[in-house]
PDB file of C-alpha atoms in Angstrom:
ATOM      1  CA  MET S   1     -96.269  74.256   5.376  1.00  0.00           C
ATOM      2  CA  PHE S   2     -92.643  74.659   6.451  1.00  0.00           C
ATOM      3  CA  PRO S   3     -90.576  73.274   9.364  1.00  0.00           C
ATOM      4  CA  LEU S   4     -90.495  75.504  12.426  1.00  0.00           C
ATOM      5  CA  LEU S   5     -88.560  75.529  15.684  1.00  0.00           C
ATOM      6  CA  LEU S   6     -89.548  77.838  18.524  1.00  0.00           C
ATOM      7  CA  GLN S   7     -87.139  77.791  21.450  1.00  0.00           C
ATOM      8  CA  GLU S   8     -88.072  79.594  24.678  1.00  0.00           C
ATOM      9  CA  ASP S   9     -85.996  78.221  27.518  1.00  0.00           C
ATOM     10  CA  SER S  10     -82.587  76.942  26.396  1.00  0.00           C
ATOM     11  CA  MET S  11     -79.601  79.256  26.714  1.00  0.00           C
ATOM     12  CA  ALA S  12     -77.224  76.696  25.191  1.00  0.00           C
ATOM     13  CA  LEU S  13     -78.511  77.063  21.633  1.00  0.00           C
ATOM     14  CA  VAL S  14     -77.489  80.644  21.004  1.00  0.00           C
ATOM     15  CA  GLN S  15     -74.590  82.965  21.647  1.00  0.00           C
ATOM     16  CA  LYS S  16     -75.590  85.969  23.680  1.00  0.00           C
ATOM     17  CA  GLN S  17     -74.243  89.407  22.946  1.00  0.00           C
ATOM     18  CA  LYS S  18     -72.222  90.994  25.713  1.00  0.00           C
ATOM     19  CA  LEU S  19     -73.474  94.563  25.714  1.00  0.00           C
ATOM     20  CA  ASP S  20     -71.464  97.516  26.930  1.00  0.00           C
ATOM     21  CA  LEU S  21     -74.281  98.595  29.220  1.00  0.00           C
ATOM     22  CA  VAL S  22     -74.467  95.403  31.302  1.00  0.00           C
ATOM     23  CA  ARG S  23     -72.914  94.693  34.686  1.00  0.00           C
ATOM     24  CA  PRO S  24     -70.726  91.658  35.416  1.00  0.00           C
ATOM     25  CA  MET S  25     -72.589  88.520  36.476  1.00  0.00           C
ATOM     26  CA  GLN S  26     -73.828  88.828  40.050  1.00  0.00           C
ATOM     27  CA  LEU S  27     -74.727  86.017  42.433  1.00  0.00           C
ATOM     28  CA  GLN S  28     -78.142  86.418  44.021  1.00  0.00           C
ATOM     29  CA  LEU S  29     -79.340  84.444  47.047  1.00  0.00           C
ATOM     30  CA  GLU S  30     -82.950  83.805  48.021  1.00  0.00           C
ATOM     31  CA  VAL S  31     -84.267  82.580  51.359  1.00  0.00           C
ATOM     32  CA  LEU S  32     -87.889  81.622  52.026  1.00  0.00           C
ATOM     33  CA  GLY S  33     -88.760  80.998  55.640  1.00  0.00           C
ATOM     34  CA  LEU S  34     -90.878  81.867  58.652  1.00  0.00           C
ATOM     35  CA  LEU S  35     -89.773  84.672  60.942  1.00  0.00           C
ATOM     36  CA  LEU S  36     -90.815  84.687  64.572  1.00  0.00           C
ATOM     37  CA  THR S  37     -93.879  86.798  65.344  1.00  0.00           C
ATOM     38  CA  GLY S  38     -91.692  88.903  67.588  1.00  0.00           C
ATOM     39  CA  PHE S  39     -89.931  90.272  64.508  1.00  0.00           C
ATOM     40  CA  ASN S  40     -90.283  94.041  64.947  1.00  0.00           C
ATOM     41  CA  PHE S  41     -89.556  95.308  61.442  1.00  0.00           C
ATOM     42  CA  PRO S  42     -92.605  97.530  60.690  1.00  0.00           C
ATOM     43  CA  ASP S  43     -92.889  96.711  56.978  1.00  0.00           C
ATOM     44  CA  ILE S  44     -92.512  92.933  57.157  1.00  0.00           C
ATOM     45  CA  TRP S  45     -95.837  92.408  55.313  1.00  0.00           C
ATOM     46  CA  THR S  46     -94.969  94.907  52.573  1.00  0.00           C
ATOM     47  CA  LYS S  47     -92.646  94.367  49.622  1.00  0.00           C
ATOM     48  CA  THR S  48     -89.708  96.475  50.712  1.00  0.00           C
ATOM     49  CA  VAL S  49     -86.173  97.354  49.642  1.00  0.00           C
ATOM     50  CA  VAL S  50     -83.826  97.944  52.576  1.00  0.00           C
ATOM     51  CA  ASN S  51     -80.452  99.611  52.043  1.00  0.00           C
ATOM     52  CA  SER S  52     -77.602  99.818  54.523  1.00  0.00           C
ATOM     53  CA  LYS S  53     -73.915 100.699  54.314  1.00  0.00           C
ATOM     54  CA  GLN S  54     -73.120  96.988  54.185  1.00  0.00           C
ATOM     55  CA  ASP S  55     -75.671  95.490  51.770  1.00  0.00           C
ATOM     56  CA  SER S  56     -79.149  95.787  50.318  1.00  0.00           C
ATOM     57  CA  ILE S  57     -81.991  93.288  50.480  1.00  0.00           C
ATOM     58  CA  LEU S  58     -85.490  92.882  49.092  1.00  0.00           C
ATOM     59  CA  ILE S  59     -88.181  91.643  51.470  1.00  0.00           C
ATOM     60  CA  ASN S  60     -91.150  89.972  49.794  1.00  0.00           C
ATOM     61  CA  PRO S  61     -94.083  88.700  51.926  1.00  0.00           C
ATOM     62  CA  ARG S  62     -95.454  85.348  50.760  1.00  0.00           C
ATOM     63  CA  GLU S  63     -98.227  82.885  51.534  1.00  0.00           C
ATOM     64  CA  ARG S  64     -98.619  81.100  54.894  1.00  0.00           C
ATOM     65  CA  GLN S  65     -96.955  84.014  56.723  1.00  0.00           C
ATOM     66  CA  LEU S  66     -93.650  83.204  55.046  1.00  0.00           C
ATOM     67  CA  THR S  67     -91.134  85.853  54.064  1.00  0.00           C
ATOM     68  CA  ARG S  68     -88.846  85.711  51.032  1.00  0.00           C
ATOM     69  CA  ILE S  69     -85.608  87.676  51.168  1.00  0.00           C
ATOM     70  CA  TYR S  70     -83.332  88.431  48.199  1.00  0.00           C
ATOM     71  CA  ILE S  71     -79.660  89.274  48.760  1.00  0.00           C
ATOM     72  CA  GLU S  72     -77.089  90.020  46.072  1.00  0.00           C
ATOM     73  CA  VAL S  73     -73.460  89.076  46.736  1.00  0.00           C
ATOM     74  CA  GLY S  74     -70.396  89.860  44.675  1.00  0.00           C
ATOM     75  CA  GLY S  75     -68.300  86.767  45.352  1.00  0.00           C
ATOM     76  CA  SER S  76     -68.770  83.132  44.447  1.00  0.00           C
ATOM     77  CA  ALA S  77     -69.293  81.840  47.982  1.00  0.00           C
ATOM     78  CA  ALA S  78     -72.940  81.241  48.791  1.00  0.00           C
ATOM     79  CA  SER S  79     -74.860  79.431  51.476  1.00  0.00           C
ATOM     80  CA  GLN S  80     -78.110  79.606  53.375  1.00  0.00           C
ATOM     81  CA  GLU S  81     -76.198  80.744  56.444  1.00  0.00           C
ATOM     82  CA  LEU S  82     -74.545  83.577  54.503  1.00  0.00           C
ATOM     83  CA  ALA S  83     -77.916  84.787  53.246  1.00  0.00           C
ATOM     84  CA  GLN S  84     -79.424  84.742  56.731  1.00  0.00           C
ATOM     85  CA  GLU S  85     -76.397  86.506  58.213  1.00  0.00           C
ATOM     86  CA  LYS S  86     -76.484  89.250  55.588  1.00  0.00           C
ATOM     87  CA  ALA S  87     -80.187  89.786  56.252  1.00  0.00           C
ATOM     88  CA  LYS S  88     -79.414  90.203  59.953  1.00  0.00           C
ATOM     89  CA  THR S  89     -76.621  92.662  59.151  1.00  0.00           C
ATOM     90  CA  VAL S  90     -78.821  94.859  56.970  1.00  0.00           C
ATOM     91  CA  LEU S  91     -81.618  94.733  59.557  1.00  0.00           C
ATOM     92  CA  SER S  92     -79.309  95.112  62.546  1.00  0.00           C
ATOM     93  CA  SER S  93     -81.573  97.768  64.064  1.00  0.00           C
ATOM     94  CA  PHE S  94     -84.361  95.190  64.345  1.00  0.00           C
ATOM     95  CA  ARG S  95     -84.754  91.767  65.911  1.00  0.00           C
ATOM     96  CA  ILE S  96     -84.722  89.094  63.219  1.00  0.00           C
ATOM     97  CA  ILE S  97     -84.995  85.437  64.208  1.00  0.00           C
ATOM     98  CA  TRP S  98     -85.681  82.664  61.705  1.00  0.00           C
ATOM     99  CA  GLN S  99     -88.081  80.060  63.070  1.00  0.00           C
ATOM    100  CA  PHE S 100     -87.274  77.828  60.092  1.00  0.00           C
ATOM    101  CA  VAL S 101     -86.109  78.056  56.488  1.00  0.00           C
ATOM    102  CA  GLU S 102     -88.340  76.279  53.986  1.00  0.00           C
ATOM    103  CA  TRP S 103     -86.309  76.945  50.866  1.00  0.00           C
ATOM    104  CA  PHE S 104     -82.966  78.393  49.803  1.00  0.00           C
ATOM    105  CA  GLY S 105     -81.787  79.099  46.281  1.00  0.00           C
ATOM    106  CA  MET S 106     -79.154  80.977  44.349  1.00  0.00           C
ATOM    107  CA  HIS S 107     -78.723  82.062  40.756  1.00  0.00           C
ATOM    108  CA  LYS S 108     -76.480  84.287  38.690  1.00  0.00           C
ATOM    109  CA  VAL S 109     -77.916  87.472  37.258  1.00  0.00           C
ATOM    110  CA  GLY S 110     -76.539  88.701  33.955  1.00  0.00           C
ATOM    111  CA  GLN S 111     -77.937  90.701  31.059  1.00  0.00           C
ATOM    112  CA  ARG S 112     -77.519  89.122  27.619  1.00  0.00           C
ATOM    113  CA  ILE S 113     -79.305  89.275  24.253  1.00  0.00           C
ATOM    114  CA  ALA S 114     -79.134  86.698  21.460  1.00  0.00           C
ATOM    115  CA  THR S 115     -77.387  87.913  18.317  1.00  0.00           C
ATOM    116  CA  HIS S 116     -80.468  87.006  16.261  1.00  0.00           C
ATOM    117  CA  PHE S 117     -83.996  85.976  17.227  1.00  0.00           C
ATOM    118  CA  SER S 118     -84.586  83.998  14.027  1.00  0.00           C
ATOM    119  CA  ASP S 119     -82.653  81.892  11.533  1.00  0.00           C
ATOM    120  CA  MET S 120     -83.776  81.723   7.906  1.00  0.00           C
ATOM    121  CA  ASP S 121     -87.344  82.276   9.153  1.00  0.00           C
ATOM    122  CA  LEU S 122     -87.417  78.606  10.185  1.00  0.00           C
ATOM    123  CA  ALA S 123     -86.145  78.763  13.772  1.00  0.00           C
ATOM    124  CA  PHE S 124     -87.192  81.410  16.261  1.00  0.00           C
ATOM    125  CA  LEU S 125     -86.079  82.358  19.757  1.00  0.00           C
ATOM    126  CA  ALA S 126     -88.299  83.758  22.484  1.00  0.00           C
ATOM    127  CA  GLY S 127     -88.106  84.241  26.220  1.00  0.00           C
ATOM    128  CA  ASP S 128     -85.003  83.091  28.086  1.00  0.00           C
ATOM    129  CA  ALA S 129     -83.427  81.708  24.922  1.00  0.00           C
ATOM    130  CA  ALA S 130     -83.451  85.205  23.424  1.00  0.00           C
ATOM    131  CA  HIS S 131     -82.495  87.298  26.445  1.00  0.00           C
ATOM    132  CA  THR S 132     -81.404  86.812  30.057  1.00  0.00           C
ATOM    133  CA  HIS S 133     -81.835  89.167  32.974  1.00  0.00           C
ATOM    134  CA  SER S 134     -82.817  89.212  36.634  1.00  0.00           C
ATOM    135  CA  PRO S 135     -86.053  87.432  37.614  1.00  0.00           C
ATOM    136  CA  LYS S 136     -87.531  90.581  39.125  1.00  0.00           C
ATOM    137  CA  ALA S 137     -90.809  92.284  38.172  1.00  0.00           C
ATOM    138  CA  ALA S 138     -92.076  89.309  36.124  1.00  0.00           C
ATOM    139  CA  GLN S 139     -90.031  90.613  33.202  1.00  0.00           C
ATOM    140  CA  GLY S 140     -89.319  87.198  31.697  1.00  0.00           C
ATOM    141  CA  MET S 141     -92.926  86.051  31.858  1.00  0.00           C
ATOM    142  CA  ASN S 142     -94.398  89.210  30.362  1.00  0.00           C
ATOM    143  CA  VAL S 143     -91.857  89.690  27.591  1.00  0.00           C
ATOM    144  CA  SER S 144     -91.992  85.990  26.675  1.00  0.00           C
ATOM    145  CA  MET S 145     -95.764  86.160  26.274  1.00  0.00           C
ATOM    146  CA  HIS S 146     -95.462  89.288  24.143  1.00  0.00           C
ATOM    147  CA  GLU S 147     -92.915  87.576  21.919  1.00  0.00           C
ATOM    148  CA  SER S 148     -95.056  84.475  21.560  1.00  0.00           C
ATOM    149  CA  VAL S 149     -98.111  86.527  20.585  1.00  0.00           C
ATOM    150  CA  ASN S 150     -96.037  88.644  18.188  1.00  0.00           C
ATOM    151  CA  LEU S 151     -94.729  85.544  16.439  1.00  0.00           C
ATOM    152  CA  ALA S 152     -98.061  83.693  16.526  1.00  0.00           C
ATOM    153  CA  TRP S 153    -100.049  86.296  14.620  1.00  0.00           C
ATOM    154  CA  LYS S 154     -97.280  86.614  12.039  1.00  0.00           C
ATOM    155  CA  LEU S 155     -97.202  82.847  11.501  1.00  0.00           C
ATOM    156  CA  ALA S 156    -100.995  82.770  11.248  1.00  0.00           C
ATOM    157  CA  CYS S 157    -100.847  85.415   8.531  1.00  0.00           C
ATOM    158  CA  ILE S 158     -98.180  83.500   6.603  1.00  0.00           C
ATOM    159  CA  LEU S 159    -100.300  80.349   6.689  1.00  0.00           C
ATOM    160  CA  ARG S 160    -103.154  82.390   5.236  1.00  0.00           C
ATOM    161  CA  GLY S 161    -101.089  83.548   2.296  1.00  0.00           C
ATOM    162  CA  PHE S 162     -99.377  86.741   3.457  1.00  0.00           C
ATOM    163  CA  PRO S 163     -95.873  87.375   2.031  1.00  0.00           C
ATOM    164  CA  LYS S 164     -93.252  85.398   3.967  1.00  0.00           C
ATOM    165  CA  PRO S 165     -90.970  88.456   4.507  1.00  0.00           C
ATOM    166  CA  LEU S 166     -93.462  89.446   7.235  1.00  0.00           C
ATOM    167  CA  LEU S 167     -91.583  87.056   9.536  1.00  0.00           C
ATOM    168  CA  LYS S 168     -88.433  89.178   9.280  1.00  0.00           C
ATOM    169  CA  SER S 169     -90.147  91.891  11.302  1.00  0.00           C
ATOM    170  CA  TYR S 170     -90.164  89.605  14.365  1.00  0.00           C
ATOM    171  CA  ASP S 171     -86.392  89.836  14.813  1.00  0.00           C
ATOM    172  CA  LYS S 172     -86.287  93.601  14.328  1.00  0.00           C
ATOM    173  CA  GLU S 173     -89.223  94.355  16.614  1.00  0.00           C
ATOM    174  CA  ARG S 174     -88.261  92.049  19.465  1.00  0.00           C
ATOM    175  CA  GLN S 175     -84.560  93.002  19.443  1.00  0.00           C
ATOM    176  CA  LYS S 176     -85.601  96.590  20.199  1.00  0.00           C
ATOM    177  CA  VAL S 177     -87.879  95.468  23.035  1.00  0.00           C
ATOM    178  CA  ALA S 178     -85.148  93.217  24.444  1.00  0.00           C
ATOM    179  CA  ARG S 179     -82.640  96.067  24.517  1.00  0.00           C
ATOM    180  CA  ASP S 180     -85.141  98.282  26.331  1.00  0.00           C
ATOM    181  CA  LEU S 181     -85.749  95.427  28.757  1.00  0.00           C
ATOM    182  CA  ILE S 182     -82.036  94.995  29.453  1.00  0.00           C
ATOM    183  CA  GLU S 183     -81.587  98.714  30.101  1.00  0.00           C
ATOM    184  CA  PHE S 184     -84.470  98.638  32.573  1.00  0.00           C
ATOM    185  CA  ASP S 185     -83.198  95.468  34.214  1.00  0.00           C
ATOM    186  CA  MET S 186     -79.725  96.902  34.682  1.00  0.00           C
ATOM    187  CA  SER S 187     -81.182  99.784  36.700  1.00  0.00           C
ATOM    188  CA  TYR S 188     -83.649  97.542  38.514  1.00  0.00           C
ATOM    189  CA  ALA S 189     -81.127  94.852  39.475  1.00  0.00           C
ATOM    190  CA  LYS S 190     -78.510  97.449  40.416  1.00  0.00           C
ATOM    191  CA  ALA S 191     -80.977  98.980  42.867  1.00  0.00           C
ATOM    192  CA  PHE S 192     -80.713  95.893  45.075  1.00  0.00           C
ATOM    193  CA  GLY S 193     -76.923  95.819  44.993  1.00  0.00           C
ATOM    194  CA  ASP S 194     -76.184  99.472  45.748  1.00  0.00           C
ATOM    195  CA  ALA S 195     -76.783 100.917  49.185  1.00  0.00           C
ATOM    196  CA  ASN S 196     -78.077 104.330  48.138  1.00  0.00           C
ATOM    197  CA  SER S 197     -81.334 106.253  48.280  1.00  0.00           C
ATOM    198  CA  ASP S 198     -81.906 105.951  44.519  1.00  0.00           C
ATOM    199  CA  ALA S 199     -82.587 102.231  44.895  1.00  0.00           C
ATOM    200  CA  LEU S 200     -86.050 102.784  46.303  1.00  0.00           C
ATOM    201  CA  ASN S 201     -86.918 105.206  43.507  1.00  0.00           C
ATOM    202  CA  VAL S 202     -86.140 102.578  40.868  1.00  0.00           C
ATOM    203  CA  ALA S 203     -87.829  99.753  42.754  1.00  0.00           C
ATOM    204  CA  CYS S 204     -91.046 101.693  43.259  1.00  0.00           C
ATOM    205  CA  ILE S 205     -91.512 102.265  39.529  1.00  0.00           C
ATOM    206  CA  VAL S 206     -92.445  98.611  38.989  1.00  0.00           C
TER     207      VAL S 206
END
């Protein structure tokens, strides 16, 4: 047996690479609330990307007739009121009235990859500790599970007597996947920040 550390959720333990392909950090706002039934936007119960000359938003229908709206802003100022106002601006052709807001949140979106996913084959990184990106399309959940399975079967083999260098393949394999993920996320996240017709094409792939 040998000591092992698997870290999945701490970004403070590792230094992330700043890749040439990534965008600057963007501030993303989220509002979850109930819109009045008189809301006349035809696709309110469909996950929809709406682009305008001013901004772009993602509308995501949720449980209990709630609607979740994502808005990306370039500056540092953020508030629930700003998010609601931007949603009204983008949907200015429709009547949008919030009956109440149940939840408001904000987070920064940036693409980063850890320099290494393992250290001396004793400490391993997976999930958010290994790479950061937007929370869209369940990317973090899916890739984290893949990394955990990838590492688990390798560790199981080592414990059964396989050569220990097998563990070195984890870093090489998952670095490649992480870079592919970041490239996808850059296009996917950018789709919500740019008011152009290509945004829907990217969003509909997922």
